[in-house]
């Protein structure tokens, strides 16, 4: 019984399902006893095979003419995915920024942020200015992170901001029955637009959340985006990220001719995705003046028990804090 428990059998001693983070595959013969396994170690052969696959699907790049066409079709901020796993990756449809989405976008009134963009944000004259704890989610999609926070946190001092490139996604957030303007402010925002303001002053946010969104933008615009977000954090505030790691299954599945540049690809729907290393993310955050609290690789083995398939996922999870005392360097 002890061995079965250690290997992640579904039922624990109290009859409850084990939580993610505690399901470890110690016996390969039991791989199909779970839908997913945590902290899966890769063999040298598996890592080498993944590197070869990336070299193969990167050998033929998207031709310059097609790259120019793609730039005309989609914004520099591509699209975002909400949450890990195969099922949630299908949620791109409301935040992708491709022509397919734009064609179905209903007309929306001029965004509040656009109205404020030419005004100086005052410390006592912005949405949520009376809040004692402020959270911003960038690339919120249709609110799959925002609404659970609102539902589980009844603290009246908490205020949540959420933005997305897609005006359709923001319209869906605003019309959701759980949307409460006294506790939440949703707005359209292009993460890569250097001239577009956020509706909050600098040094005003406690938490910024980036879930599968940074990977969707052009690599040479990532540092500027993180720099601008860093300015919004209070001293001691944190930036939380979860995104694609190098050699994730999604990267290995790309076909030749879909690579835009090193580890940066275009999907069939026109959205784009980058696959990070820990060091790359560390450089982005520390260059923006943040200190590392956590930077780890989450290697998970997902299993399709019906088809007897195994799928290796690689995600990176980061937590970086703004120093209480500004750096003198």
Short mmCIF file of C-alpha atoms in Angstrom, two decimals:
data_model
loop_
_atom_site.label_atom_id
_atom_site.label_comp_id
_atom_site.label_asym_id
_atom_site.label_seq_id
_atom_site.Cartn_x
_atom_site.Cartn_y
_atom_site.Cartn_z
CA UNK A 1 0.00 0.00 0.00
CA UNK A 2 2.87 2.40 0.82
CA UNK A 3 4.47 1.84 -2.58
CA UNK A 4 1.20 2.48 -4.36
CA UNK A 5 0.69 5.68 -2.39
CA UNK A 6 4.17 6.90 -3.21
CA UNK A 7 3.61 6.26 -6.88
CA UNK A 8 0.52 8.43 -6.96
CA UNK A 9 -2.44 6.09 -6.72
CA UNK A 10 -5.64 8.13 -7.02
CA UNK A 11 -7.06 7.41 -3.59
CA UNK A 12 -5.17 8.56 -0.47
CA UNK A 13 -5.73 7.22 3.01
CA UNK A 14 -8.58 9.68 3.58
CA UNK A 15 -10.19 8.84 0.25
CA UNK A 16 -9.32 12.15 -1.45
CA UNK A 17 -7.55 12.60 -4.76
CA UNK A 18 -3.88 13.55 -4.46
CA UNK A 19 -3.02 17.11 -5.41
CA UNK A 20 -0.73 18.12 -8.23
CA UNK A 21 2.82 18.47 -7.03
CA UNK A 22 2.72 15.18 -5.14
CA UNK A 23 2.28 12.61 -7.90
CA UNK A 24 5.65 11.09 -8.64
CA UNK A 25 6.23 8.27 -11.12
CA UNK A 26 8.70 5.85 -9.58
CA UNK A 27 7.64 2.78 -11.52
CA UNK A 28 7.41 3.35 -15.32
CA UNK A 29 5.11 0.34 -15.56
CA UNK A 30 2.47 2.36 -13.71
CA UNK A 31 2.54 5.35 -16.07
CA UNK A 32 -1.10 4.94 -17.12
CA UNK A 33 -2.41 4.83 -13.55
CA UNK A 34 -2.66 8.65 -13.56
CA UNK A 35 -3.59 11.40 -16.00
CA UNK A 36 -0.49 13.38 -15.04
CA UNK A 37 2.76 12.99 -13.12
CA UNK A 38 4.81 15.73 -11.47
CA UNK A 39 8.50 16.64 -11.59
CA UNK A 40 9.34 14.08 -14.25
CA UNK A 41 13.07 13.75 -14.81
CA UNK A 42 14.32 13.53 -18.39
CA UNK A 43 17.00 11.09 -19.42
CA UNK A 44 20.02 12.35 -21.36
CA UNK A 45 18.70 10.52 -24.42
CA UNK A 46 15.29 12.18 -24.16
CA UNK A 47 16.84 15.65 -23.77
CA UNK A 48 19.12 15.06 -26.74
CA UNK A 49 16.19 13.86 -28.87
CA UNK A 50 14.22 16.98 -27.97
CA UNK A 51 17.12 19.22 -28.97
CA UNK A 52 17.45 17.40 -32.30
CA UNK A 53 13.74 17.83 -32.96
CA UNK A 54 13.97 21.58 -32.35
CA UNK A 55 16.97 21.85 -34.64
CA UNK A 56 14.98 20.03 -37.32
CA UNK A 57 11.83 22.13 -37.09
CA UNK A 58 13.88 25.34 -36.94
CA UNK A 59 16.01 24.58 -39.99
CA UNK A 60 13.51 26.11 -42.40
CA UNK A 61 12.30 29.54 -41.27
CA UNK A 62 9.16 31.36 -42.32
CA UNK A 63 10.19 33.33 -45.42
CA UNK A 64 10.51 37.14 -45.00
CA UNK A 65 7.51 37.80 -47.27
CA UNK A 66 5.25 35.60 -45.14
CA UNK A 67 6.64 37.13 -41.96
CA UNK A 68 5.67 40.56 -43.27
CA UNK A 69 2.19 39.26 -44.06
CA UNK A 70 1.86 37.85 -40.57
CA UNK A 71 2.79 41.22 -39.10
CA UNK A 72 -0.03 42.77 -41.09
CA UNK A 73 -2.49 40.15 -39.89
CA UNK A 74 -1.75 40.14 -36.18
CA UNK A 75 -0.40 42.57 -33.65
CA UNK A 76 3.06 42.43 -32.13
CA UNK A 77 1.41 40.90 -29.10
CA UNK A 78 0.20 37.72 -30.81
CA UNK A 79 -2.12 35.79 -28.51
CA UNK A 80 -2.22 34.27 -25.05
CA UNK A 81 -3.17 30.97 -23.51
CA UNK A 82 -4.84 30.66 -20.16
CA UNK A 83 -3.52 27.96 -17.94
CA UNK A 84 -1.45 24.80 -18.42
CA UNK A 85 -2.60 21.58 -20.01
CA UNK A 86 -4.09 20.44 -23.26
CA UNK A 87 -7.70 21.41 -22.58
CA UNK A 88 -6.99 25.00 -21.59
CA UNK A 89 -4.76 25.61 -24.60
CA UNK A 90 -7.93 25.73 -26.71
CA UNK A 91 -8.99 28.95 -25.01
CA UNK A 92 -6.92 31.10 -27.39
CA UNK A 93 -10.01 31.88 -29.44
CA UNK A 94 -10.93 34.96 -27.39
CA UNK A 95 -7.49 36.49 -27.00
CA UNK A 96 -5.58 35.60 -30.12
CA UNK A 97 -5.52 38.88 -32.04
CA UNK A 98 -5.78 37.16 -35.42
CA UNK A 99 -8.05 38.26 -38.25
CA UNK A 100 -10.34 35.37 -37.48
CA UNK A 101 -11.10 36.86 -34.08
CA UNK A 102 -11.17 40.46 -35.26
CA UNK A 103 -13.77 39.62 -37.88
CA UNK A 104 -16.19 38.60 -35.11
CA UNK A 105 -15.46 41.46 -32.73
CA UNK A 106 -18.54 43.55 -31.94
CA UNK A 107 -18.05 47.31 -31.98
CA UNK A 108 -17.12 48.55 -28.51
CA UNK A 109 -17.05 52.01 -27.09
CA UNK A 110 -13.75 53.81 -26.74
CA UNK A 111 -11.87 52.09 -23.96
CA UNK A 112 -11.55 53.86 -20.62
CA UNK A 113 -7.79 53.44 -20.74
CA UNK A 114 -7.64 55.15 -24.10
CA UNK A 115 -9.57 58.06 -22.62
CA UNK A 116 -7.05 58.24 -19.77
CA UNK A 117 -3.97 57.68 -21.90
CA UNK A 118 -3.33 61.38 -22.45
CA UNK A 119 -4.01 62.35 -18.85
CA UNK A 120 -1.71 62.18 -15.87
CA UNK A 121 -2.86 59.43 -13.52
CA UNK A 122 -3.30 60.99 -10.09
CA UNK A 123 -2.77 59.04 -6.89
CA UNK A 124 -6.40 59.53 -5.80
CA UNK A 125 -8.19 59.53 -9.16
CA UNK A 126 -7.95 56.10 -10.76
CA UNK A 127 -10.08 52.92 -10.65
CA UNK A 128 -9.46 51.11 -7.37
CA UNK A 129 -7.64 54.07 -5.83
CA UNK A 130 -9.20 53.36 -2.41
CA UNK A 131 -8.13 49.70 -2.42
CA UNK A 132 -5.46 48.47 -0.04
CA UNK A 133 -4.31 45.54 -2.21
CA UNK A 134 -4.20 45.68 -6.02
CA UNK A 135 -3.70 42.85 -8.51
CA UNK A 136 -3.22 43.13 -12.28
CA UNK A 137 -3.54 40.20 -14.66
CA UNK A 138 -2.08 40.85 -18.11
CA UNK A 139 -3.56 38.76 -20.92
CA UNK A 140 -6.66 37.87 -18.93
CA UNK A 141 -8.59 36.28 -21.80
CA UNK A 142 -12.21 35.80 -20.72
CA UNK A 143 -11.44 35.92 -17.01
CA UNK A 144 -10.54 32.36 -16.11
CA UNK A 145 -8.11 33.61 -13.45
CA UNK A 146 -9.84 36.85 -12.47
CA UNK A 147 -13.23 35.41 -11.55
CA UNK A 148 -11.94 32.62 -9.28
CA UNK A 149 -9.97 35.28 -7.37
CA UNK A 150 -13.09 37.40 -6.99
CA UNK A 151 -15.11 34.39 -5.89
CA UNK A 152 -12.64 33.18 -3.26
CA UNK A 153 -11.46 36.52 -1.84
CA UNK A 154 -14.07 38.64 -0.07
CA UNK A 155 -11.64 41.20 1.30
CA UNK A 156 -13.19 44.59 0.40
CA UNK A 157 -9.70 46.08 0.16
CA UNK A 158 -8.73 43.86 -2.78
CA UNK A 159 -9.13 45.28 -6.29
CA UNK A 160 -8.32 43.43 -9.52
CA UNK A 161 -7.32 44.94 -12.86
CA UNK A 162 -7.33 42.75 -15.94
CA UNK A 163 -6.40 43.53 -19.52
CA UNK A 164 -6.18 41.78 -22.85
CA UNK A 165 -5.28 42.72 -26.42
CA UNK A 166 -8.65 41.39 -27.60
CA UNK A 167 -11.57 43.79 -27.18
CA UNK A 168 -13.91 40.82 -27.60
CA UNK A 169 -12.34 39.08 -24.61
CA UNK A 170 -12.69 42.20 -22.47
CA UNK A 171 -16.31 42.61 -23.57
CA UNK A 172 -16.97 39.05 -22.40
CA UNK A 173 -15.32 39.79 -19.05
CA UNK A 174 -17.38 42.94 -18.53
CA UNK A 175 -20.66 41.20 -19.38
CA UNK A 176 -19.97 38.20 -17.14
CA UNK A 177 -22.43 37.98 -14.26
CA UNK A 178 -19.49 37.76 -11.82
CA UNK A 179 -17.99 41.06 -13.00
CA UNK A 180 -18.22 43.68 -10.25
CA UNK A 181 -17.01 47.18 -11.23
CA UNK A 182 -16.54 48.03 -7.55
CA UNK A 183 -13.94 45.26 -7.27
CA UNK A 184 -12.59 44.84 -10.79
CA UNK A 185 -11.61 46.93 -13.80
CA UNK A 186 -11.21 45.27 -17.22
CA UNK A 187 -9.60 47.16 -20.10
CA UNK A 188 -8.14 46.61 -23.55
CA UNK A 189 -4.36 46.96 -23.64
CA UNK A 190 -1.52 46.17 -26.03
CA UNK A 191 1.36 44.96 -23.89
CA UNK A 192 3.86 45.99 -26.54
CA UNK A 193 2.63 49.54 -27.12
CA UNK A 194 5.19 51.85 -25.53
CA UNK A 195 2.84 54.84 -25.77
CA UNK A 196 -0.23 53.21 -24.23
CA UNK A 197 -0.69 53.95 -20.54
CA UNK A 198 -1.99 51.69 -17.80
CA UNK A 199 -4.92 53.12 -15.78
CA UNK A 200 -2.90 53.10 -12.54
CA UNK A 201 0.08 55.17 -11.38
CA UNK A 202 3.59 53.83 -10.88
CA UNK A 203 4.33 52.06 -7.59
CA UNK A 204 0.66 51.19 -7.02
CA UNK A 205 0.29 47.43 -7.60
CA UNK A 206 0.95 44.59 -5.16
CA UNK A 207 0.83 41.72 -7.69
CA UNK A 208 1.13 41.39 -11.47
CA UNK A 209 0.17 38.05 -13.04
CA UNK A 210 1.42 36.84 -16.44
CA UNK A 211 0.04 33.42 -17.38
CA UNK A 212 1.07 32.17 -20.83
CA UNK A 213 1.15 35.70 -22.25
CA UNK A 214 4.79 36.86 -22.40
CA UNK A 215 5.59 34.00 -24.80
CA UNK A 216 3.06 35.40 -27.29
CA UNK A 217 4.93 38.62 -28.02
CA UNK A 218 7.91 39.34 -30.26
CA UNK A 219 11.12 38.57 -28.33
CA UNK A 220 12.69 41.99 -28.88
CA UNK A 221 9.64 43.63 -27.26
CA UNK A 222 9.66 41.49 -24.12
CA UNK A 223 12.15 43.54 -22.12
CA UNK A 224 10.30 46.80 -22.71
CA UNK A 225 7.02 45.20 -21.67
CA UNK A 226 8.49 43.87 -18.42
CA UNK A 227 10.21 47.19 -17.71
CA UNK A 228 6.91 49.06 -17.98
CA UNK A 229 5.10 46.56 -15.77
CA UNK A 230 7.88 46.68 -13.18
CA UNK A 231 7.33 50.42 -12.74
CA UNK A 232 3.74 49.74 -11.71
CA UNK A 233 4.73 47.54 -8.76
CA UNK A 234 4.97 48.89 -5.25
CA UNK A 235 8.29 48.32 -3.47
CA UNK A 236 7.89 44.76 -2.21
CA UNK A 237 5.32 43.95 -4.89
CA UNK A 238 5.71 40.74 -6.90
CA UNK A 239 5.42 39.66 -10.52
CA UNK A 240 4.20 36.10 -11.08
CA UNK A 241 4.75 34.24 -14.34
CA UNK A 242 3.91 30.83 -15.73
CA UNK A 243 4.87 30.16 -19.33
CA UNK A 244 6.33 27.72 -21.84
CA UNK A 245 9.73 26.17 -21.20
CA UNK A 246 12.23 25.05 -23.80
CA UNK A 247 11.45 21.65 -25.37
CA UNK A 248 7.83 21.61 -24.25
CA UNK A 249 5.69 19.18 -26.24
CA UNK A 250 4.11 22.12 -28.08
CA UNK A 251 7.53 23.17 -29.40
CA UNK A 252 8.46 19.68 -30.52
CA UNK A 253 5.21 19.32 -32.48
CA UNK A 254 5.85 22.27 -34.78
CA UNK A 255 6.50 21.37 -38.40
CA UNK A 256 9.33 22.70 -40.51
CA UNK A 257 8.55 26.15 -41.90
CA UNK A 258 6.70 27.45 -38.82
CA UNK A 259 9.76 28.89 -37.07
CA UNK A 260 10.07 32.68 -37.14
CA UNK A 261 13.36 32.88 -35.23
CA UNK A 262 15.19 30.93 -32.55
CA UNK A 263 12.58 29.13 -30.39
CA UNK A 264 9.85 31.46 -31.70
CA UNK A 265 7.07 29.95 -33.84
CA UNK A 266 3.82 30.84 -35.57
CA UNK A 267 0.80 28.59 -35.12
CA UNK A 268 -1.72 27.71 -37.77
CA UNK A 269 -4.17 30.32 -36.43
CA UNK A 270 -1.57 33.08 -36.78
CA UNK A 271 -0.72 33.43 -33.08
CA UNK A 272 2.88 33.13 -32.03
CA UNK A 273 4.72 31.49 -29.17
CA UNK A 274 8.22 31.56 -27.65
CA UNK A 275 9.77 28.83 -25.50
CA UNK A 276 11.91 30.14 -22.62
CA UNK A 277 14.87 29.00 -20.58
CA UNK A 278 15.14 29.92 -16.91
CA UNK A 279 18.15 32.13 -17.61
CA UNK A 280 16.31 34.11 -20.29
CA UNK A 281 13.47 34.93 -17.91
CA UNK A 282 15.89 35.75 -15.11
CA UNK A 283 17.63 38.29 -17.35
CA UNK A 284 14.30 39.88 -18.34
CA UNK A 285 13.17 40.33 -14.73
CA UNK A 286 16.46 41.36 -13.16
CA UNK A 287 17.13 43.85 -15.96
CA UNK A 288 13.78 45.40 -15.00
CA UNK A 289 15.11 45.83 -11.46
CA UNK A 290 13.36 42.86 -9.83
CA UNK A 291 14.84 40.30 -7.43
CA UNK A 292 14.40 36.56 -7.84
CA UNK A 293 12.23 34.76 -5.32
CA UNK A 294 11.49 31.69 -7.43
CA UNK A 295 12.46 30.47 -10.90
CA UNK A 296 11.77 26.78 -11.47
CA UNK A 297 11.01 24.33 -14.25
CA UNK A 298 7.80 22.32 -13.98
CA UNK A 299 8.23 19.13 -15.99
CA UNK A 300 4.97 17.25 -16.14
CA UNK A 301 4.05 14.04 -17.88
CA UNK A 302 0.46 14.08 -19.13
CA UNK A 303 -1.16 10.81 -20.08
CA UNK A 304 -3.98 9.89 -22.44
CA UNK A 305 -4.98 6.60 -20.89
CA UNK A 306 -7.54 5.85 -23.58
CA UNK A 307 -5.03 6.12 -26.43
CA UNK A 308 -2.06 5.01 -24.30
CA UNK A 309 -0.14 8.20 -25.18
CA UNK A 310 2.39 10.12 -23.09
CA UNK A 311 2.94 13.87 -23.50
CA UNK A 312 5.82 15.71 -21.85
CA UNK A 313 5.09 19.29 -20.86
CA UNK A 314 7.69 21.83 -19.77
CA UNK A 315 6.61 25.06 -18.07
CA UNK A 316 8.56 27.68 -16.16
CA UNK A 317 7.17 29.30 -13.04
CA UNK A 318 8.67 32.53 -11.70
CA UNK A 319 8.18 34.93 -8.83
CA UNK A 320 10.20 38.16 -8.79
CA UNK A 321 9.96 40.98 -6.24
CA UNK A 322 10.54 44.71 -6.51
CA UNK A 323 13.15 45.69 -3.90
CA UNK A 324 11.98 47.64 -0.89
CA UNK A 325 15.00 49.90 -1.31
CA UNK A 326 15.88 50.94 -4.88
CA UNK A 327 19.14 49.49 -6.18
CA UNK A 328 22.08 51.91 -6.24
CA UNK A 329 23.81 50.05 -9.08
#
